[in-house]
Coordinates of C-alpha atoms in Angstrom, one line a residue:
X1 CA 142.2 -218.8 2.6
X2 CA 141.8 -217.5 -0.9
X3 CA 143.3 -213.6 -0.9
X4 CA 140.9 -211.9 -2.9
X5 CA 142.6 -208.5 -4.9
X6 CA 139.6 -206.2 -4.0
X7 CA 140.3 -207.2 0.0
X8 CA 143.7 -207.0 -0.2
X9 CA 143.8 -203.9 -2.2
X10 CA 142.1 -202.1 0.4
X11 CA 144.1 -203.0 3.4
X12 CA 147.4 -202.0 1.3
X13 CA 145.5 -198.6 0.4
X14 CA 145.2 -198.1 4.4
X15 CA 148.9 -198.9 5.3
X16 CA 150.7 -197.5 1.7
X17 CA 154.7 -198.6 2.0
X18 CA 154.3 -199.9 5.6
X19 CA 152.3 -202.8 4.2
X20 CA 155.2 -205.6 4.0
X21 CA 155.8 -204.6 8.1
X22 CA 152.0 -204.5 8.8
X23 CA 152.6 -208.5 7.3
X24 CA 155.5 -209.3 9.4
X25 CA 153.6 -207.8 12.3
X26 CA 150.7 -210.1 11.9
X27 CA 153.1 -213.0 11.7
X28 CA 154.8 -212.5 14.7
X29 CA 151.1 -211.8 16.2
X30 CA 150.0 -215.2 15.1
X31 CA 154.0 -216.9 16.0
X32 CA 153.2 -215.1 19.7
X33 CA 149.7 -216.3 20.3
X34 CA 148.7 -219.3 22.9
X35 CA 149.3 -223.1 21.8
X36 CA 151.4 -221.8 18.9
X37 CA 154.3 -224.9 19.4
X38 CA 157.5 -225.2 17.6
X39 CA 155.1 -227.9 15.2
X40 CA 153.0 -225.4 13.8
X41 CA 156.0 -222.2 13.1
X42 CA 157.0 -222.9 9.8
X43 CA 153.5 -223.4 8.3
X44 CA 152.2 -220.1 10.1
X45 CA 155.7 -218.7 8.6
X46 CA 155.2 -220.0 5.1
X47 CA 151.5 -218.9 4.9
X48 CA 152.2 -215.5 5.3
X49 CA 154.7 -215.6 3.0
X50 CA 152.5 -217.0 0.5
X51 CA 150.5 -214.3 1.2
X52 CA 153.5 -211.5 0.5
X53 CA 154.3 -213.8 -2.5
X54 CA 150.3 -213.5 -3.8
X55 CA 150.2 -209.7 -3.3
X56 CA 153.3 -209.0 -5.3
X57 CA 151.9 -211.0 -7.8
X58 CA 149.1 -209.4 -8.1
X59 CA 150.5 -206.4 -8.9
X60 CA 149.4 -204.3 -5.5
X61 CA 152.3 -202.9 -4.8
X62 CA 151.8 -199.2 -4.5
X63 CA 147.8 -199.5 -5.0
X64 CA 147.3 -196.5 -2.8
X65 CA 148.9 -194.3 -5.9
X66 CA 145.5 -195.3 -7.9
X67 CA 143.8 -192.9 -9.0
X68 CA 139.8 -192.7 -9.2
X69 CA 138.3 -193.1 -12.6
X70 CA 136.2 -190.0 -11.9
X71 CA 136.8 -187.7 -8.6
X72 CA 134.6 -186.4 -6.0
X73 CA 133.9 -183.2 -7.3
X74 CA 132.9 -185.0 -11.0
X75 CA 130.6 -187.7 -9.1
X76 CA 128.7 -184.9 -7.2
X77 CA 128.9 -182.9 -10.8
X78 CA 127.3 -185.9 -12.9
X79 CA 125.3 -187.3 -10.7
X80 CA 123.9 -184.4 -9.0
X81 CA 124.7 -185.2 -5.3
X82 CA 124.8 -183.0 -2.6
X83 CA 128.0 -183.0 -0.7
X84 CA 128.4 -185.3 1.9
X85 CA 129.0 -188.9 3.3
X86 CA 127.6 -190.5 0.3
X87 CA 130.2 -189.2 -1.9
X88 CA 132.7 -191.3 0.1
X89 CA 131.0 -193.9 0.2
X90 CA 130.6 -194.2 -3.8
X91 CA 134.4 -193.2 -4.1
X92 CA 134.7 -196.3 -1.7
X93 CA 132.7 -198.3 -4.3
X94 CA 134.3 -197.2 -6.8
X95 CA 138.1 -198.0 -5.4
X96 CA 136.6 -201.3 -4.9
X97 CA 135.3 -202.2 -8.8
X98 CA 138.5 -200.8 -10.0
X99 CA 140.3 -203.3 -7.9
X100 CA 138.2 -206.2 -9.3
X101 CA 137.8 -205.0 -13.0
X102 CA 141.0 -203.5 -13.6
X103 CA 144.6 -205.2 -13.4
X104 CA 146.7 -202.1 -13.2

């Protein structure tokens, strides 16, 4: 499975620093699960160390200290929104371009 940086950027924004245990949980999930026999443990291991490997290089370590191009405040002032749930959810949009478009 292809780890895309807009996906994974998100799920690091949700658990900040405890991202690398959130990882090590999932593995030990997936290690714990039904049918899981001594055959399949080291490609279930190496995967999701692939995965820590693909994150790092993608530079999404500490993500969540990204800052919005533009703010709440300056989206409602621009655009003319009222406050509410639709702010958010163009902040959200927002987070998520910057993760595609932008490196750093």
């Amino acid at each position: 499975v292809k780890l895309s940086r807009e996906n994974a950027g998100m799920v690091l924004r949700t658990c900040k620093d405890l991202w690398r245990d959130c990882i090590l949980l999932a593995a030990a999930y997936s290690l714990a699960l039904p049918g899981v026999d001594s055959s399949k443990v080291s490609n279930i291991i190496a995967g999701f160390g692939e995965m820590l490997k693909e994150i790092e290089k993608m530079g999404l370590d500490g993500i969540w200290n990204m800052k919005p191009l533009l703010n709440g405040s300056e989206l409602i002032r621009i655009l003319g929104l009222p406050k509410g749930p639709a702010v958010g959810l163009l902040m959200e949009e927002q987070t998520r371009w910057q993760l595609r478009e932008c490196s750093e």
